[in-house]
Structures are given as structure tokens and as C-alpha cells.
Coordinates of C-alpha atoms in Angstrom, one line a residue:
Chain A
X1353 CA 123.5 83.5 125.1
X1354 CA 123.0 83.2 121.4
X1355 CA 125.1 86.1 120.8
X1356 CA 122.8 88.6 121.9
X1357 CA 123.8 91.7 123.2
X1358 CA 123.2 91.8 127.2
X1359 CA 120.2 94.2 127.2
X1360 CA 117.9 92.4 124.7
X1361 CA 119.1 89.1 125.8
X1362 CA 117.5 90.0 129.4
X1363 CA 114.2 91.7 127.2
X1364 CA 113.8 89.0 126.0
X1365 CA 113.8 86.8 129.2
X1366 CA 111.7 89.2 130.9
X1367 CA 109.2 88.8 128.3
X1368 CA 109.0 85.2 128.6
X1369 CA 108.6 85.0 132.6
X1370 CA 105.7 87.8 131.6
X1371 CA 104.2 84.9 129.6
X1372 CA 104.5 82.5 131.7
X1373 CA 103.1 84.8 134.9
X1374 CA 100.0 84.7 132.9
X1375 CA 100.1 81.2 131.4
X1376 CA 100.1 80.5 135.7
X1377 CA 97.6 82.3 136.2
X1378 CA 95.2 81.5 133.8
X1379 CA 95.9 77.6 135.3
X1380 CA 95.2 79.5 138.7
X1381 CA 91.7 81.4 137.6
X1382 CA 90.9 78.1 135.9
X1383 CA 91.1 75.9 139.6
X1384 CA 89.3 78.8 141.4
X1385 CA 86.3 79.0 138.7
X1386 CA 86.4 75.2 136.8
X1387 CA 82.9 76.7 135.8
X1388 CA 83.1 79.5 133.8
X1389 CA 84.2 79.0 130.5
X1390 CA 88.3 80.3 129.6
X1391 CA 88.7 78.9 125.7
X1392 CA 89.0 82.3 124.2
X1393 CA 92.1 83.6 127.1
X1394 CA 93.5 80.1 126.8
X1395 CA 93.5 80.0 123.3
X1396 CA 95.0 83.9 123.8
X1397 CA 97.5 83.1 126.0
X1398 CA 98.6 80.0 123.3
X1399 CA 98.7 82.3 120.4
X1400 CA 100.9 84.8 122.2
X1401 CA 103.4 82.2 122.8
X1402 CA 103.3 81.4 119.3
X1403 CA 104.2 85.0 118.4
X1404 CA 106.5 85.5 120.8
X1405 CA 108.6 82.5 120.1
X1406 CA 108.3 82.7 116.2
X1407 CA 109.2 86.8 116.9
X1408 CA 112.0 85.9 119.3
X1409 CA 112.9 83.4 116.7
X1410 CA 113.4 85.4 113.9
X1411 CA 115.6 88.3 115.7
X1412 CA 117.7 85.8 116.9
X1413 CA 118.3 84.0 113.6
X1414 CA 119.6 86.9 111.8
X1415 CA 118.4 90.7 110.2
X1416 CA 117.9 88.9 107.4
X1417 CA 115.6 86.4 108.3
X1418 CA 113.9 89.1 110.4
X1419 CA 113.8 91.8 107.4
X1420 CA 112.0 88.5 105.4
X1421 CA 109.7 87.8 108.2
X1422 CA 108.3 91.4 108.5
X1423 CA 108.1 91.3 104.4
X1424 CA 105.8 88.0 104.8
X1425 CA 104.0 90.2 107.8
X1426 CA 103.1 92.7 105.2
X1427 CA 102.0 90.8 103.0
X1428 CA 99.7 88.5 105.2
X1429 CA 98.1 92.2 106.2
X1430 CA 98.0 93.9 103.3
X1431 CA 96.1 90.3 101.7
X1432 CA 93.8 90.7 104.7
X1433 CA 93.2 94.1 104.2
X1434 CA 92.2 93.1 100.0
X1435 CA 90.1 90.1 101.2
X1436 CA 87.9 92.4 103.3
X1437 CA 87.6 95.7 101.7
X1438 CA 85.5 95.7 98.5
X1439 CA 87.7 95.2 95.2
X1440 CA 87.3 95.4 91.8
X1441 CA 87.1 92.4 89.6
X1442 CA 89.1 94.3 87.0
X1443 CA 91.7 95.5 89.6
X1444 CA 93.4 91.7 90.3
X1445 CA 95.6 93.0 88.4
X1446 CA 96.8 96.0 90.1
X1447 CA 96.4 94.5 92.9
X1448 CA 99.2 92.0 91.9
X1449 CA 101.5 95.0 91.0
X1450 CA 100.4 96.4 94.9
X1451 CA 101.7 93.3 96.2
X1452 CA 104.8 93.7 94.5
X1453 CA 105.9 96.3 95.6
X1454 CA 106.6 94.1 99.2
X1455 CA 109.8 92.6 98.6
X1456 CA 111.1 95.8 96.6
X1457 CA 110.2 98.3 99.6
X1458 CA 111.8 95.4 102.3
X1459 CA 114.8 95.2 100.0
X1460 CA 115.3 98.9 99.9
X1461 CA 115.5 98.6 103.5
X1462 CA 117.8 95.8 103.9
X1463 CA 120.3 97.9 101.4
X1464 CA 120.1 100.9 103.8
X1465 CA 118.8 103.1 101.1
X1466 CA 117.0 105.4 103.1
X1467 CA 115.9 107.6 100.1
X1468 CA 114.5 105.2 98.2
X1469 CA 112.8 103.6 101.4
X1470 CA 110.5 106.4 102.3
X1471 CA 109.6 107.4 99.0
X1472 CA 109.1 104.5 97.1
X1473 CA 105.3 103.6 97.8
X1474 CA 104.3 107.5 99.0
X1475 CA 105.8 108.2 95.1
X1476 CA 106.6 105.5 92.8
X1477 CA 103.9 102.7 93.7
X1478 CA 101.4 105.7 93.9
X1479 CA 102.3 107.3 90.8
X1480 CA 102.3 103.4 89.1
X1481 CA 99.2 101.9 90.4
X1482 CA 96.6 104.4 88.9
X1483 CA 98.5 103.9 85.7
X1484 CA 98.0 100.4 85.4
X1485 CA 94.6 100.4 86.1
X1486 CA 94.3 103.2 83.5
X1487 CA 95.5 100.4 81.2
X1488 CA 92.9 98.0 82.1
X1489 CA 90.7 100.4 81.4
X1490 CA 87.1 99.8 84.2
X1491 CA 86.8 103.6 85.3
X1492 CA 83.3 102.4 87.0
X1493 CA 84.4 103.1 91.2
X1494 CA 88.0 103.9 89.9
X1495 CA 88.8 106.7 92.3
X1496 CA 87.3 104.6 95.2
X1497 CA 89.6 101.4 94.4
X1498 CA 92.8 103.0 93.8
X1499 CA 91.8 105.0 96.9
X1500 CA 91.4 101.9 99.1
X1501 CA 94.5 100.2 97.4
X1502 CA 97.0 102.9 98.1
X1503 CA 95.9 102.9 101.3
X1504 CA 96.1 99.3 102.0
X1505 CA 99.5 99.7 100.8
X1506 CA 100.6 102.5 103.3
X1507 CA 99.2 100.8 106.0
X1508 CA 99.8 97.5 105.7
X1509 CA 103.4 98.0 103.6
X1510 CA 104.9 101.2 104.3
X1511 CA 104.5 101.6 108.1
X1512 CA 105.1 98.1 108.8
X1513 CA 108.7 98.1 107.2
X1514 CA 109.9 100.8 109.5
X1515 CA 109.8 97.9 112.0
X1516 CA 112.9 96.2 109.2
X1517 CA 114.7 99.5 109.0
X1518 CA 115.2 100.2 112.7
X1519 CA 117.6 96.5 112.1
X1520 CA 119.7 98.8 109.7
X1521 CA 120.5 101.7 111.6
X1522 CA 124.0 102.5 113.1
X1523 CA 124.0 100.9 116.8
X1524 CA 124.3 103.2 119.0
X1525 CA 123.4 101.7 122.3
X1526 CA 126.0 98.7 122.1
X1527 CA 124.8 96.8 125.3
X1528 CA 120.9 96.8 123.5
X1529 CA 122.3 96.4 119.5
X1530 CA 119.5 96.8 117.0
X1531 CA 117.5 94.2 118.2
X1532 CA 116.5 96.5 121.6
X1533 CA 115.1 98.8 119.4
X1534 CA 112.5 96.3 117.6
X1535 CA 111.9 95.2 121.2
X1536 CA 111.1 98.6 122.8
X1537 CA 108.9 99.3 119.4
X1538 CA 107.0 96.0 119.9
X1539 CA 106.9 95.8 123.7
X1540 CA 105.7 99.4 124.2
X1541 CA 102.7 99.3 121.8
X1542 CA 101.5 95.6 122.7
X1543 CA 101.8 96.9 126.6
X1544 CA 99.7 99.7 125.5
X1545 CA 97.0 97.4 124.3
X1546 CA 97.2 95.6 127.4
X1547 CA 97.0 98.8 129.6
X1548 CA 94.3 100.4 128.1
X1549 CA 92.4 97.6 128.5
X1550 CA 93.3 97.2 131.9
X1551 CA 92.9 100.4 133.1
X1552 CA 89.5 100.6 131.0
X1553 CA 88.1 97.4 132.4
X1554 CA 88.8 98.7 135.8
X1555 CA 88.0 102.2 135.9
X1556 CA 86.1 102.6 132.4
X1557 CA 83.3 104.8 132.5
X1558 CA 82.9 107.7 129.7
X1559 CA 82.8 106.6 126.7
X1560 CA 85.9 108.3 123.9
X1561 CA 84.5 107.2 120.3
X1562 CA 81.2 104.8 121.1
X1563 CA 80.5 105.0 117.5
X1564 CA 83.4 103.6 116.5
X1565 CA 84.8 101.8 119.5
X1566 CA 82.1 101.4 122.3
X1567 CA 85.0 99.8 124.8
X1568 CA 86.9 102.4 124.5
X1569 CA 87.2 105.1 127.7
X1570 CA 88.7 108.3 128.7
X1571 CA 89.9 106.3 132.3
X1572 CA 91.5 103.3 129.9
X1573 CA 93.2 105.7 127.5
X1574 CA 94.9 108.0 130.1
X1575 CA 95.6 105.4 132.5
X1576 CA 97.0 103.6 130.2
X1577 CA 99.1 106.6 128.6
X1578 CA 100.5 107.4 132.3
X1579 CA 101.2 104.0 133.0
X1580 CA 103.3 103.4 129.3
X1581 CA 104.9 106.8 129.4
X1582 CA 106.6 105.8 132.8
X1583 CA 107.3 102.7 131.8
X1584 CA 109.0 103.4 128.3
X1585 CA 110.8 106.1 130.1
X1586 CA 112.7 103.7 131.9
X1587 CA 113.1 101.4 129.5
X1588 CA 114.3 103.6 126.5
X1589 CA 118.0 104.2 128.5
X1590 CA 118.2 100.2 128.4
X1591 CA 117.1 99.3 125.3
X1592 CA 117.8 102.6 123.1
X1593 CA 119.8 105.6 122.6
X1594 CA 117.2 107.7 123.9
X1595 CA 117.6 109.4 127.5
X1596 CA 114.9 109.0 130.0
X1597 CA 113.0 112.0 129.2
X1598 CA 113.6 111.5 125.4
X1599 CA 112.0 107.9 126.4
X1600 CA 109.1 109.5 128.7
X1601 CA 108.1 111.7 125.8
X1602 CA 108.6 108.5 123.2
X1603 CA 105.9 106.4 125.6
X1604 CA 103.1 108.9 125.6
X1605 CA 103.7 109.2 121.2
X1606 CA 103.4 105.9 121.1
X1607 CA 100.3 104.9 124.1
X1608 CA 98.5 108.1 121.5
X1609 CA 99.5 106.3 118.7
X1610 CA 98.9 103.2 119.6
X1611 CA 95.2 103.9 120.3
X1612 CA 95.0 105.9 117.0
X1613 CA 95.7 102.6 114.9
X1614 CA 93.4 100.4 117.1
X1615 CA 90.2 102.5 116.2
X1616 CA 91.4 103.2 113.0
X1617 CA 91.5 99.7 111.9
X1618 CA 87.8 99.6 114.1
X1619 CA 86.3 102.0 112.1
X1620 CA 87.0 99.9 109.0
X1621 CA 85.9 97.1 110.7
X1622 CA 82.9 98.8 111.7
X1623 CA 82.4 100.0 108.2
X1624 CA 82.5 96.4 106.3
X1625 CA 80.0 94.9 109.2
X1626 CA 82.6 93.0 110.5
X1627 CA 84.0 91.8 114.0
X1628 CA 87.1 90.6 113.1
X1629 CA 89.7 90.8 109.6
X1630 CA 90.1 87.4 109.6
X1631 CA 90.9 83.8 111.5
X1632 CA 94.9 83.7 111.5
X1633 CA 95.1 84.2 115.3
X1634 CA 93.3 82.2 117.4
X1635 CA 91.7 84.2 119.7
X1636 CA 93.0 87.4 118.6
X1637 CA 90.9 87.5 115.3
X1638 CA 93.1 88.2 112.0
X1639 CA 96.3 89.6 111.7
X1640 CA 95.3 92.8 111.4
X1641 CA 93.4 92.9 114.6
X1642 CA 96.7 92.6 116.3
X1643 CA 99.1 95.2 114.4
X1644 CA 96.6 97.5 114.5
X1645 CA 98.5 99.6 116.8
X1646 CA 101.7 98.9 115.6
X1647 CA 100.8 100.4 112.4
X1648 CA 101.0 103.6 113.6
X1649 CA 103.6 103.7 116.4
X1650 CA 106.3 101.7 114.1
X1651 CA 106.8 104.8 111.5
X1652 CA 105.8 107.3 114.6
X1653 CA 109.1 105.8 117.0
X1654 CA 111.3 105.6 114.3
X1655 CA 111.2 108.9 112.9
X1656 CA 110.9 110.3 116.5
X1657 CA 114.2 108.6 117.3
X1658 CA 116.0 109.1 113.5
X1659 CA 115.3 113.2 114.2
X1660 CA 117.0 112.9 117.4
X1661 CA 119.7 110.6 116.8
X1662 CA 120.5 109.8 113.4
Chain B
X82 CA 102.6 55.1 93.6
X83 CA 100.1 56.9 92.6
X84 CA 98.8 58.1 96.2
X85 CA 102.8 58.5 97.0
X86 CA 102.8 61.7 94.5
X87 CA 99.0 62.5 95.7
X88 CA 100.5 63.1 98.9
X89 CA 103.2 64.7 97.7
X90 CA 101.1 66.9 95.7
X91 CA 98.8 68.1 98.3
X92 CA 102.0 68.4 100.8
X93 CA 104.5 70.4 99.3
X94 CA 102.1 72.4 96.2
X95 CA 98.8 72.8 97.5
X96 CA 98.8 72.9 100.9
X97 CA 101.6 75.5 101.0
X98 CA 99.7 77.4 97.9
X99 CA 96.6 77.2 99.9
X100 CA 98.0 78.8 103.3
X101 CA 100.0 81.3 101.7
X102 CA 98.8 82.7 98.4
X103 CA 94.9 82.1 99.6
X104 CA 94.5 81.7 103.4
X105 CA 91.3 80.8 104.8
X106 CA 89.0 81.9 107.3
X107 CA 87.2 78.2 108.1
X108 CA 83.8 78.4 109.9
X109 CA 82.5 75.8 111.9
X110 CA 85.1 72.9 110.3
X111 CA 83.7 70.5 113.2
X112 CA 80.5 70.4 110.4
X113 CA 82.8 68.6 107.8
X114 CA 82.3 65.1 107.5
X115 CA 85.5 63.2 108.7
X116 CA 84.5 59.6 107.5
X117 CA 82.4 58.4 104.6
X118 CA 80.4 58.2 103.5
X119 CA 79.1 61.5 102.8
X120 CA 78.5 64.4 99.8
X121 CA 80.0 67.6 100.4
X122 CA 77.9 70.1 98.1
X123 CA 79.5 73.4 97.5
X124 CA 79.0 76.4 95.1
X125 CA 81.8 76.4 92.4
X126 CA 83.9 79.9 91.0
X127 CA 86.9 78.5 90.5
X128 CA 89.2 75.6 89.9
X129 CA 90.9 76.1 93.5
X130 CA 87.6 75.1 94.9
X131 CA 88.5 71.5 95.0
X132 CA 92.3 72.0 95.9
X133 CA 91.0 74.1 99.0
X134 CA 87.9 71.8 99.9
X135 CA 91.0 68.6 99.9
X136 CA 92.9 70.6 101.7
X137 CA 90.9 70.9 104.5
X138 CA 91.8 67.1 105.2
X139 CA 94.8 65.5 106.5
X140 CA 97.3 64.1 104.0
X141 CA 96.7 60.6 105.1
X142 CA 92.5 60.7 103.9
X143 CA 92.9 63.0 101.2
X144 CA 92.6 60.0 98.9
X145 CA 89.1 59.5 99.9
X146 CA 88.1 63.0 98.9
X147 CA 86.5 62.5 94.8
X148 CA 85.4 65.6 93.3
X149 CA 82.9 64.7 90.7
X150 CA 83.7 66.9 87.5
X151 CA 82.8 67.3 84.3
X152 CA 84.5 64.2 81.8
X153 CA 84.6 66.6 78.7
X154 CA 87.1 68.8 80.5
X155 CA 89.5 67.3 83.0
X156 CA 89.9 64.2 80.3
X157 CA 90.5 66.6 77.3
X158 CA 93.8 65.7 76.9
X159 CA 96.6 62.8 77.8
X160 CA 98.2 64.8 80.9
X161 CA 94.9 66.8 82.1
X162 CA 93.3 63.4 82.1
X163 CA 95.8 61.4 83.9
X164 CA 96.7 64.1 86.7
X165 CA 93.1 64.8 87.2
X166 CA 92.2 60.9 87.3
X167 CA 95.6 59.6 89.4
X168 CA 96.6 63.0 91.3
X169 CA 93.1 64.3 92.3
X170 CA 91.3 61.4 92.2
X171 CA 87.9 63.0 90.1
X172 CA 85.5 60.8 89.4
X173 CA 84.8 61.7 86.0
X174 CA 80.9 62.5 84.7
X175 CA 79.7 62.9 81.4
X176 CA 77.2 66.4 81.1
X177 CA 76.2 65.8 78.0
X178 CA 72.7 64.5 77.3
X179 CA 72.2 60.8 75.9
X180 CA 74.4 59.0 78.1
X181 CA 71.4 56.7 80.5
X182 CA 70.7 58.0 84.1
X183 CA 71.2 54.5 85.4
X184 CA 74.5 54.3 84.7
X185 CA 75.7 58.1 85.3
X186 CA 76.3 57.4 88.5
X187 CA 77.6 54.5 88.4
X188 CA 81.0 55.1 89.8
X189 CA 79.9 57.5 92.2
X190 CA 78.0 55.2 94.2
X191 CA 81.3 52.8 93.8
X192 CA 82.8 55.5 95.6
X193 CA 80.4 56.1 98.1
X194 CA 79.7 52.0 98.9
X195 CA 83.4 52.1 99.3
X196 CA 83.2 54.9 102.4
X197 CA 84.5 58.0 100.3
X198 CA 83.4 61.4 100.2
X199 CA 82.4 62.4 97.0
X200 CA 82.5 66.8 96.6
X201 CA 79.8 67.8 94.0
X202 CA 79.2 71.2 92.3
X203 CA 75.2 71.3 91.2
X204 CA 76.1 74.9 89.7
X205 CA 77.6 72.4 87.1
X206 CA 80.5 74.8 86.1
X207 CA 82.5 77.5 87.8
X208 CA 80.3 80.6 86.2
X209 CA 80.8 84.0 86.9
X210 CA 83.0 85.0 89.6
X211 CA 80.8 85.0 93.2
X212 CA 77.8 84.8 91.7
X213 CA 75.9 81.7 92.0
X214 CA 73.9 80.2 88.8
X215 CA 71.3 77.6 88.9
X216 CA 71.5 74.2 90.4
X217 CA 71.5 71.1 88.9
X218 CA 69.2 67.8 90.5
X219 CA 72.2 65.7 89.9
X220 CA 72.7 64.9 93.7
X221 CA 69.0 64.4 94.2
X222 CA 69.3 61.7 91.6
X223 CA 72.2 60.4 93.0
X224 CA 71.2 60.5 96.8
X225 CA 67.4 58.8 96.2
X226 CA 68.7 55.2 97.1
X227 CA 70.1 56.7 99.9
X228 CA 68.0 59.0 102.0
X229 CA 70.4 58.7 105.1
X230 CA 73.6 60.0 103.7
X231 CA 75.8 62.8 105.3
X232 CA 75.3 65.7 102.6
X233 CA 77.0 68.5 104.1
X234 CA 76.7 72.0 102.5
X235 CA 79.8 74.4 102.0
X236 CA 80.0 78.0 101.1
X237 CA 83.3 78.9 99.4
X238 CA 84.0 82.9 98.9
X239 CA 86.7 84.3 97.5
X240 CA 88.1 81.7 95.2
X241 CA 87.0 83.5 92.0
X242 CA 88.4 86.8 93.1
X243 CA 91.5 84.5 93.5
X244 CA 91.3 82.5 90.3
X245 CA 88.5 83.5 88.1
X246 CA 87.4 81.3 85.2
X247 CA 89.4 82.2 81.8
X248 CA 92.4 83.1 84.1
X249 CA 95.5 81.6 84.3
X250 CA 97.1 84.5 87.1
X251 CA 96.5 83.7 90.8
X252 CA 96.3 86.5 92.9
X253 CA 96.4 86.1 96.6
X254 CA 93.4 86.7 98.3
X255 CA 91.5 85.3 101.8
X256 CA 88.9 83.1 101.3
X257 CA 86.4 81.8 103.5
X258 CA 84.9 78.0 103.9
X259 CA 81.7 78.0 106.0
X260 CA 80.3 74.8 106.6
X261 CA 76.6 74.3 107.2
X262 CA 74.6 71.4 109.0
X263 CA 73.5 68.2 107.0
X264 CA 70.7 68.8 104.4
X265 CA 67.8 66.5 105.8
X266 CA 66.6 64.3 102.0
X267 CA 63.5 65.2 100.4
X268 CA 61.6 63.0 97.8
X269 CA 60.9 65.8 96.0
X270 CA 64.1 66.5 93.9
X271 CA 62.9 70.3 93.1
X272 CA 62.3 71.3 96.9
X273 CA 65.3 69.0 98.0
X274 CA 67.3 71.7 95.1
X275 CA 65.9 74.3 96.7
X276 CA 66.4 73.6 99.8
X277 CA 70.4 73.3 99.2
X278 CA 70.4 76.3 97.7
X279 CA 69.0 78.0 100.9
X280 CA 71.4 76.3 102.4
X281 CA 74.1 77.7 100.4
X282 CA 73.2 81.4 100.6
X283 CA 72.4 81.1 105.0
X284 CA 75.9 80.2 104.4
X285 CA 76.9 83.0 102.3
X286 CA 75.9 85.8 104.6
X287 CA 78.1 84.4 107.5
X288 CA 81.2 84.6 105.0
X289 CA 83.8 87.5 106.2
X290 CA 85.1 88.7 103.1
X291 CA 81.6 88.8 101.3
X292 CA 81.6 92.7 101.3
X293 CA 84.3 92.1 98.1
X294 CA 81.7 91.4 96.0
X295 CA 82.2 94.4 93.8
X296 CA 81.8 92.9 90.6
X297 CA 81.1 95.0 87.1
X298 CA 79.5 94.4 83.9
X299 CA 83.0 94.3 81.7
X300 CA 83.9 91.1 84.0
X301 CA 80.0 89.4 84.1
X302 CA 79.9 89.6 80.1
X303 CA 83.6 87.6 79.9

């Protein structure tokens, strides 16, 4: 079907019954309680068909297309980020040069130049940005903005676009391609979401951070780490290179990670007063609320799996 | 013709500008007024403003949205004039003092006897970036013969991060649109100015992006 090799063709599919399990049940919950009020999971549920059709979508279509979606990805964040964090008046324009650097980083990864690719924002961009805003010439909260704005970038810019460069790498699973790795990436860290909340919901008790994050409990986070390092560990073998216990060991990086990003991105939340980053996803909040997670585990799995196989 | 390339305008330029460069975060958009007629009062930092507040409507009734704006600007030259006055559909005012009160508002309440929605700044002009100035009692003058009317409040932040006055260089930012509930007419055209300015700043501290404000004296003296 489409071309797609075997392994993330059947992914794919078994995303998609996932979906529609809990599209059913929603309808289900919805004839057992017409009472209780379901907008926010049914406008959830909607919005996660949205993403997985337009993500589906784009992988099918071509690397290209995908390495262009992931640019636009980055650069919807890292605007989110900018809109909520306090900025400078006189920085609009560094903050132009900051969003530059998107298509530059994405197109060092679509020419394979891994050296470039990793140092480019960590060097160049961060070398750059304090220079131009040198030339503007506001030092009033300078170290503070170009603080926040490098950041912004390595968040929102350079950990995202290991997500494009894991489409680059040599296959070396042919049944998967380089598609199963962008699967197993995405489907690990947004079942690690799920999970924790799962297992916190139904076991939670003692609180982990409940300055930060007052949902958040020991029970969720090591269920769910239990529950994603089993599950990646059989997964890894069909969509990846990695062996099962190169896959077990990948699951519980990424279930830590994972939860690392989420309260990260809380904590700035928490900081600025807000609940949400923005209003892009119904029902999820902005766009950041929902890559939170997979800002850390994307540059996290693919270094993990370059030092072991590449 | 004219409302072929309006449509065209708003469909393919600022819609597209409007999702991607800006992005909004739109509170309580059940609050705007759908039919005429009706005053949308907002606060005023930039010239996206308008292009955002249009946006917010479907292609088909953009043509009834009429920002009022200043005649001394938008009909300062031969294209300005005509793009502003056949594209955007202003409805053009003169600020300057001399001109009678009677006939100010003459076209205005053409506009609103014909079921439009007219979109009025009282700050006057676009000032300094998110900071509001004083208020004008133009809409209290223009509303007195009619007490009823729909005069919905908006709240626009981020737009002069975005596109400041005096710039020419958009940079991309989120913006939030917070709607409010109708203003309820007062006779007194002071306390009825008053009172949409309270309405204005409740609406201000629901925006998401307000914590931005950073804003410093090198920028406020431009």
C-alpha cells in the first residue's frame, strides 16, 4: 500500500484502529452518561485524528514534504514559545534572524550534513544572535532576552529537527525504512503521555513535583515507565534496528524523557501564569502543550540509536 | 468587481498572513456580532488590527465589516486611497477640528442603517506598542440616536509586537482577540468612555500572551 515498507505500513494501521477504539468508545461512554458533559475528550479525540492524518500524510507523501512539515512545526513552536515569554521591543529584530535560522537548520538536515546539523544553532546561531542585538544596541534585560531566545531556539528548533534527520539516515531495518523510526519516536513518547496519565489517574497518590506539576505522581510515572519500556522493547525489533533489549533500554530513556519535557514546558507555563501556550489544538491547548515531551525524547532516541548503530 | 478582488484579498493575502505569520488565540468568538448592525470597539497598536478583526469573518460577509479610519491617512495618496476605500471598505473620517459634528458621521450611520458593522478605534491612532492611550467620545456621539445597538468590545494583544507603528518589517508573533459582552449605552458620554475602557482592560488581563509586555524607554520615545 502506498509504497510503504511492510512494518510501517501495518504502524500505521494499528494506529488508526487505536483511534478509532477510542473514537467508539467515547460514542459508548457518551450513551451510558448522555449527562455529563464530553466536549473537551470529543474535541480531543477530533484533534488527534487531525494529527494523525495530517502526520500520516506527510510521511507518506515524501521526506521532503515531511522534512518541510517538521520545519513549519518548529516554527509554529518556537512563534509560541516568543508570543508567551516576555520579549524585548528592540529584539523583533533578532528575533527575525532566530526564526531564520529554521529553514537553514532543516536544510542542513535534508543535505545529510551531519556536522553542520548539530552545531549550527549550539554554535553559529548562538554566536550570531547576541551580536545582532549588540548592534541594536538596548542592553536594558539583554542577558535575560538573549537567554530566553537561545533557548527558545534549542527547544523549539534544534531538538525538534532530530525528528527530520532520523528520515536521512542509512536504512537499516528494510522491512520498517525510515519512516518506522519517526513512528517508534512519535508513538513511544505520545504513549508515554497516555500512560502516565493512566497509570496516575488510577493509582496516583504521592505527589513527584506539586510545585510545578500538581498531577503528577510517583505511581503514574513508574507505571507508566514499566508499561513503555516493555512495550518499546518489543516494538524496537519491528520498527528499528535496535534489538529487544537495545529497545527495552530505549523505552525507559524515552518514558524519563518524556516526562522531563512535560514539566519542563509546565514550569514555564507555571512561571508566565498561564494554563495553556496557546489555542492551536482544540482541546489539547497550544502546540507546545503537545510536543512537550517530544522535545526531549526526539534528540535523546536519536543519538541513543546513532551511538549504537550509525 | 470590486468585492471579487476583496475576496480575493482577504483569501489568498490576509487570511493565509493572518494564520501563519500571526496566529491567534480567539477568546469567546461566540461574543462577536455576526449580523449588523453593530460597533465593534477595539484598542488600536497596529495596522494588522483591522486585517485580523476582518478576518475573523467568513469571506462571504467580510464586505460588511467598515473600519472607520482616519481620512488624512488612508486617502493620502491615489493607490492608498483607492485600496483602502474599494479593497477594505474604510469608511473614511476627517480628525481634524472644523469639519460640523452633524455631518461627521454621516456615512457611518449610512453604513449602519444599511446592517453593517462598523470597527472603531477611540484610541484615535495606533500609539505606542501595547499600551493604550486615551479614548476619544467619538462612538458616544455616534451611538446617541441609537441607544440599542450591539457595541461589542475587543481586546487585541500582540499586534504591535507584530507590526509596530513606524515599521515596515512583520515579525511573526501570536496574538490574542478576546471578545467581551455588549457595552450597555449611557447618556453620559464621559462615563459611557469610561466604561469601554474598563471594558477594554477586564479584557486585557484574560489575554495569554500579555506577559510580553516588556517594553523599554528607547521604543516608547519613537
Amino acid at each position: 500500500m502506498f509504497n510503504l515498507p511492510e512494518h510501517s505500513f501495518y504502524m500505521m494501521l494499528f494506529v488508526t484502529l487505536l483511534l478509532v477504539t477510542a473514537s467508539v468508545a467515547r460514542l459508548l461512554l457518551k450513551v451510558k452518561n448522555p449527562q455529563t458533559d464530553h466536549t473537551e475528550l470529543k474535541q480531543r479525540i477530533q484533534s488527534w485524528w487531525w494529527m494523525i492524518i495530517i502526520l500520516f500524510g506527510i510521511l507518506i507523501a515524501s521526506p521532503t514534504v515531511a522534512t518541510v512539515f517538521f520545519a513549519l512545526l518548529s516554527f509554529l513552536a518556537l512563534k509560541e514559545f516568543f508570543s508567551i515569554v516576555p520579549t524585548r521591543q528592540a529584539d523583533r529584530r533578532v528575533l527575525l534572524w532566530a526564526y531564520l535560522a529554521i529553514p537553514a537548520q532543516y536544510y542542513w538536515a535534508s543535505l545529510n550534513w551531519y556536522g553542520m546539523f548539530i552545531i549550527f544553532i549550539p554554535v553559529y546561531v548562538f554566536l550570531f544572535l547576541p551580536m545582532r542585538a549588540v548592534f541594536i544596541g538596548e542592553t536594558k534585560g539583554f542577558i535575560r532576552s538573549l537567554g530566553t531566545i537561545h533557548w527558545a531556539l534549542m527547544l523549539s528548533v534544534f531538538c525538534i529537527s532530530h525528528i527530520a534527520y532520523l528520515l536521512q539516515l542509512p536504512v537499516l531495518n528494510e522491512q520498517a525504512g525510515a519512516l518506522g523510526l519517526v513512528l517508534f519516536l512519535i508513538f513511544i513518547t505520545q504513549f508515554n503521555d497516555v500512560c502516565q496519565y493512566i497509570w496516575g489517574k488510577a493509582l496516583g497518590k504521592n505527589k513527584i513535583i506539586p510545585k510545578v506539576s500538581p498531577n503528577k505522581t510517583w505511581e503514574g510515572f513508574i507505571g507508566g515507565v514499566a508499561t513503555v519500556t516493555i512495550v518499546a522493547g518489543f516494538l524496537a525489533p519491528y520498527l528499528t534496528p535496535l534489538t529487544l533489549l537495545q529497545g527495552l533500554v530505549a523505552g525507559a530513556l524515552m518514558a524519563v524523557a518524556g516526562f522531563v519535557g512535560d514539566v519542563v514546558i509546565s514550569s514555564v507555563k507555571r512561571d508566565l501564569a498561564i494554563k495553556d501556550s496557546g489555542t492551536l489544538i482544540p482541546g489539547h491547548g497550544g502546540l507546545l502543550d503537545r510536543i512537550d515531551s517530544l522535545i526531549y525524547t526526539a534528540p535523546l532516541f536519536f543519538h541513543y540509536l546513532y551511538y549504537l548503530h550509525y | 468587481m470590486n468585492r471579487l478582488l476583496k475576496i480575493l484579498f482577504f483569501a489568498l493575502v490576509v487570511k493565509p498572513v493572518v494564520f501563519f505569520c500571526l496566529g491567534l488565540n480567539v477568546f469567546f468568538k461566540a461574543r462577536l456580532p455576526r449580523t449588523g448592525a453593530a460597533i465593534i470597539v477595539a484598542n488600536h497598536n497596529s495596522h494588522l488590527d483591522t486585517m485580523v478583526l476582518m478576518s475573523l469573518y467568513p469571506l462571504l460577509s467580510i464586505h460588511r465589516i467598515r473600519p472607520v479610519a482616519a481620512a488624512d491617512y488612508f486617502l493620502s495618496n491615489r493607490f492608498l486611497a483607492w485600496f483602502s476605500l474599494n479593497i477594505i471598505g474604510i469608511i473614511p473620517i476627517k480628525r481634524r477640528a472644523g469639519s460640523a459634528h452633524s455631518t461627521l458621521f454621516d456615512e457611518c450611520h449610512n453604513a449602519l442603517n444599511n446592517g453593517d458593522i462598523l470597527v472603531l478605534f477611540p484610541e484615535g491612532s495606533r500609539g505606542a506598542p501595547e499600551q493604550m492611550s486615551e479614548l476619544k467620545r467619538g462612538v458616544h456621539h455616534l451611538i446617541k440616536s441609537r441607544p440599542t445597538l450591539n457595541v461589542a468590545p475587543v481586546f487585541l494583544h500582540g499586534l504591535g509586537r507584530a507590526l509596530p507603528k513606524g515599521e515596515a518589517l512583520l515579525v511573526p508573533f501570536n496574538c490574542d482577540v478576546v471578545i467581551g459582552e455588549p457595552i450597555a449605552f449611557v447618556d453620559d458620554a464621559k462615563q459611557y468612555i469610561h466604561n469601554v475602557g474598563k471594558a477594554l482592560s477586564l479584557l486585557e488581563a484574560q489575554c495569554l500572551t500579555r506577559q510580553c509586555a516588556v517594553t523599554d524607554d528607547q521604543q516608547r520615545e519613537s
